[in-house]
Short mmCIF file of C-alpha atoms in Angstrom, two decimals:
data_model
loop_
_atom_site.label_atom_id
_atom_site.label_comp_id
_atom_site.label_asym_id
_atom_site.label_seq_id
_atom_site.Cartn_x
_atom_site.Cartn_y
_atom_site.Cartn_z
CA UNK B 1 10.99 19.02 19.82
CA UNK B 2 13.02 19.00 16.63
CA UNK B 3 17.13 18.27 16.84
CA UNK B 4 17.42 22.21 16.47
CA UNK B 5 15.81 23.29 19.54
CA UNK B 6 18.70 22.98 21.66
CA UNK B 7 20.28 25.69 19.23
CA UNK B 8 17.60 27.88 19.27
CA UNK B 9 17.58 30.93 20.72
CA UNK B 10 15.44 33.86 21.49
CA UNK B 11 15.29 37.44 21.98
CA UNK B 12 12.04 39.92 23.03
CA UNK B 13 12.08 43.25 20.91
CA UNK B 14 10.10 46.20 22.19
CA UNK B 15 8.76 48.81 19.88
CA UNK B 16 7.70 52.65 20.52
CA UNK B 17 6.83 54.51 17.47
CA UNK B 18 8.30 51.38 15.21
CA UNK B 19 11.81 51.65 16.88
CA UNK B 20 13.10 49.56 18.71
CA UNK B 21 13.16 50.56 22.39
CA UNK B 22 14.20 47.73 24.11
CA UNK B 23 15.66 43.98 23.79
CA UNK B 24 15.05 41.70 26.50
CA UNK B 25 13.50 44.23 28.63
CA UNK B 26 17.04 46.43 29.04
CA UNK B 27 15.86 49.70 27.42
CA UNK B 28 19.20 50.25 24.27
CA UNK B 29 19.33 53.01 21.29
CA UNK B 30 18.25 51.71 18.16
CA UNK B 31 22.41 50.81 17.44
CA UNK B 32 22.66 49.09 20.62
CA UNK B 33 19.30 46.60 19.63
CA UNK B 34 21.13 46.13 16.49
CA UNK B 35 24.38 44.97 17.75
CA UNK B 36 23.00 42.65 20.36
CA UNK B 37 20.66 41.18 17.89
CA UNK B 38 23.29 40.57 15.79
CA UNK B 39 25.25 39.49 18.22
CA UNK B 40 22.60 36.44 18.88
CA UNK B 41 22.22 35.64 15.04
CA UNK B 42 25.95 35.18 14.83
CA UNK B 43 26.24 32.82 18.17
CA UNK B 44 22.79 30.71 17.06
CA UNK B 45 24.93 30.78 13.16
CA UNK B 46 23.01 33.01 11.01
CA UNK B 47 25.60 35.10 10.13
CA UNK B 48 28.59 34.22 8.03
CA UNK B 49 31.92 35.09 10.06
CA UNK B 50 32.50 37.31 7.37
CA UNK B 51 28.80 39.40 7.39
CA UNK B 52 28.51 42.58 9.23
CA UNK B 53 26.95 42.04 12.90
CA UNK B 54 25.13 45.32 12.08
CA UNK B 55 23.67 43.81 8.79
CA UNK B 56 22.56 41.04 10.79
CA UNK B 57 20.79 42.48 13.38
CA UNK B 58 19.03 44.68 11.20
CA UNK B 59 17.73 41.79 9.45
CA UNK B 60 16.22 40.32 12.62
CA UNK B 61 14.62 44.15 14.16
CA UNK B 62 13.43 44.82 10.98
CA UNK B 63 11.60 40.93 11.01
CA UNK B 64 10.14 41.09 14.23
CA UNK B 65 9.00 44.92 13.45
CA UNK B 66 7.26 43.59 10.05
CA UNK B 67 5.41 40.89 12.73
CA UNK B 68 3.89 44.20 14.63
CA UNK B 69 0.22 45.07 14.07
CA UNK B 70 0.97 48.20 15.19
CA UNK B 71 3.95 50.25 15.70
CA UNK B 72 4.30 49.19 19.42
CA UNK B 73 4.48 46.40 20.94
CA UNK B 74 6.76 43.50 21.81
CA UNK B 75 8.05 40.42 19.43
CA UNK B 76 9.67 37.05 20.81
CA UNK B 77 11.99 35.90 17.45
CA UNK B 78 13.29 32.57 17.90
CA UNK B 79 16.64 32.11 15.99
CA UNK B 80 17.47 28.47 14.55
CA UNK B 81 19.89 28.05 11.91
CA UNK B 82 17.64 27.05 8.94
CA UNK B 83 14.80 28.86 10.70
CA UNK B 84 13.74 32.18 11.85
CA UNK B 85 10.39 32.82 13.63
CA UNK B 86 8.88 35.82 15.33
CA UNK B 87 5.74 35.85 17.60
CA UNK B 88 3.66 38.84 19.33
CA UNK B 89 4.06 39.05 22.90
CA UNK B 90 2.52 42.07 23.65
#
């Protein structure tokens, strides 16, 4: 356990046809995964106060989609600042 893990946190993406279907299992429109994504990255502080929550999110769908072997599927992404990881779940 590094001194970061109790700032981590995580998010599960699910992908049909490469977009983003679902976050955490609630099924949300491609804007809506990108808001609450962003959402996280700002409260974990990835995102400057004065970046777009949009921008943000984007940046962490369009990580986890890059992590897909195919274009569905789900990714866990952990958020840390100073780190961002993504692992296949399904």
């Amino acid at each position: 356990m590094t001194p970061y893990d109790a700032d981590a946190g995580a998010v599960t993406i699910t992908f049909d046809a490469g977009r983003p279907v679902a976050v955490d299992g609630e099924t949300v429109t491609v804007a809506e995964a990108l808001l609450l994504t962003g959402q996280l990255a700002r409260a974990h502080g990835l995102v400057d106060d004065g970046a777009s929550v949009l921008a943000a999110g984007a940046a962490v769908v369009s990580a986890a989609r890059r992590e897909l072997a195919a274009d569905t599927g789900a990714v866990r992404v952990t958020l840390r600042l100073g780190l961002n990881r993504q692992q296949r779940v399904a």
